């Protein structure tokens, strides 16, 4: 950690020739002002349009010349800036990104194009029934602004100007609470030295508060003449940092990890009710949810919903040993696969630091997975039943639940 | 290569703990009978529903217990069966897949669920404007059956029975022309021995012919009340095995690789015309295409099409050195990233064998990339101009071209 609060994490992977990096900056859409939602998202589009000594075109050329694979995205609490490149280009890439993060131009003439793209992103949702239904589910289930749409609204996008973006950047792009993680073929000393030089004089800002408005919850149907009916369900779960985290993951994976999982076999394989069905755990530091999704024909939508709810509830009645063994095999296999990807590791160590203030070892995580038993999972499910959920359906006809 | 024609390729990556494998079987949708399109796709859904000594449920459990990440998919010429797992589970996984590939049960009672899923997959296309437009583009641009939809039609799916699937499996799942590629932490001798035992008595079948019907080509508009207009363009290009392959890749990457590529900067960044725009090269042994796509607002659709066509044609007028350097950096960076992924390598060595009858070295491919110059790319573009294209638009209003 540097004196200004910036955390640098690095995982050396000596056998690769590339490196991935990941800035987790506390500038997610939850910090958008309620009057102008969409700021953080517009900023993530604008931020690399010229920075430091480079205008827009020069900066893109510099980045492409380093063979950078890159992406900026906005989540609830964080703006994430990700890149991957050859190890030998890592320090030069971080230098470019120091301009982007600290000294973006946010040029006035570029704003209309960014706004036009943001408006299209909103319009395109109308042609994406699944995306739209799941967004509505989050909006109903989570307190605002956590359940907001990062895109904002057409009105709020039009209402933006460069000053709003600059003010948001000044306020929320801050070293304290930012995590820069790097994984790949790297050497610690030159990396620390370079990051210190590049980001050392970045000034801290005070923590920003988020005021929550209670979630609407309940059931909603979006009437739309689609060929398929979309079904989204959300339930409260535990936070990521809860001691029951692995039990919650175990339960979700009994339902939805792998081809022999319950939702897959009972809803998709046996009955052919829907092409896509899943449940997933989505956690934050102070809360968590289980989201379930099914997309199905309009005729079989009610049956799909009924069967999905049966499976979500049946887990409290018992779990087989072979189901737990399957879940353990799947989780361990994906842990080890993740160990071999620089991008996955850069993401995982940043996430570990954010949630736990430290990086967990593979052995430690494997031990938690090994400790799963049917009894522990069922006990957990009884204490945290999937009930009182929020339901969103979208299609030509409302469903009963 | 085994006496029955099966090719086994392996790339050892000693520093990983996982392995990926890839069966490329000459059973793509181009081999479906014209009377019952969709056979290969239905078969890929049925094939793992019980095989050898295992019924459907047992087989899923066995696979999940090995921590297998897996996928079956159907392309124009090949059915691809892919899996990744821990290295120590590789031989056991191949043993399971020997049952799947050679002795699938294709059980009658499972067919209705598979048909229901296939019908839903067709219906879901109606809610996926981009997918539908690009499918129509392929149908118009390529000769049938190469431009067919792997899904078939609702009528042809209903018309299927298990005998059709069994006959297709017997005829097209054959060792000659099948490539099994493996990459990861593997040892060659036990692998060859095991694959020989598992697949040695698989009987060859004669080559199957494909009869082509000339492509319709031309321009088409699909009228649909969508929020966004979809634009797809297709042009003839060279085959993968052509000596000009890297020049063609260079040209497409000037247009569409990276943030400073022409389509991205001119159509998306400067004008904000569309959220998504790209060109890509799609090659086969005996032909190739360049496909371009843009999704945009209905109001700005005409301008987007015009601007995209301008960029596609302007490349003949000249290419800058810095554009070529950018393309080279991007291609080399992704080559090296690919070297670090077991799945990417398993796919790449199979593809190399299919096209060239050998596996190319990284140095060889890098030398080709290094040899790109503006002159070579422009010369290529003049010899293979992007003209006389097929155009598909979808939205509330037809466009002019």
mmCIF file with all atom_site columns, C-alpha atoms in Angstrom, chain B residues 108 153 394:
data_model
loop_
_atom_site.group_PDB
_atom_site.id
_atom_site.type_symbol
_atom_site.label_atom_id
_atom_site.label_alt_id
_atom_site.label_comp_id
_atom_site.label_asym_id
_atom_site.label_entity_id
_atom_site.label_seq_id
_atom_site.pdbx_PDB_ins_code
_atom_site.Cartn_x
_atom_site.Cartn_y
_atom_site.Cartn_z
_atom_site.occupancy
_atom_site.B_iso_or_equiv
_atom_site.pdbx_formal_charge
_atom_site.auth_seq_id
_atom_site.auth_comp_id
_atom_site.auth_asym_id
_atom_site.auth_atom_id
_atom_site.pdbx_PDB_model_num
ATOM 1 C CA . UNK B 1 108 ? -36.043 -42.548 -27.735 1.00 0.00 ? 108 UNK B CA 1
ATOM 2 C CA . UNK B 1 153 ? -36.866 -25.530 -39.253 1.00 0.00 ? 153 UNK B CA 1
ATOM 3 C CA . UNK B 1 394 ? -33.511 -5.585  -40.427 1.00 0.00 ? 394 UNK B CA 1
#
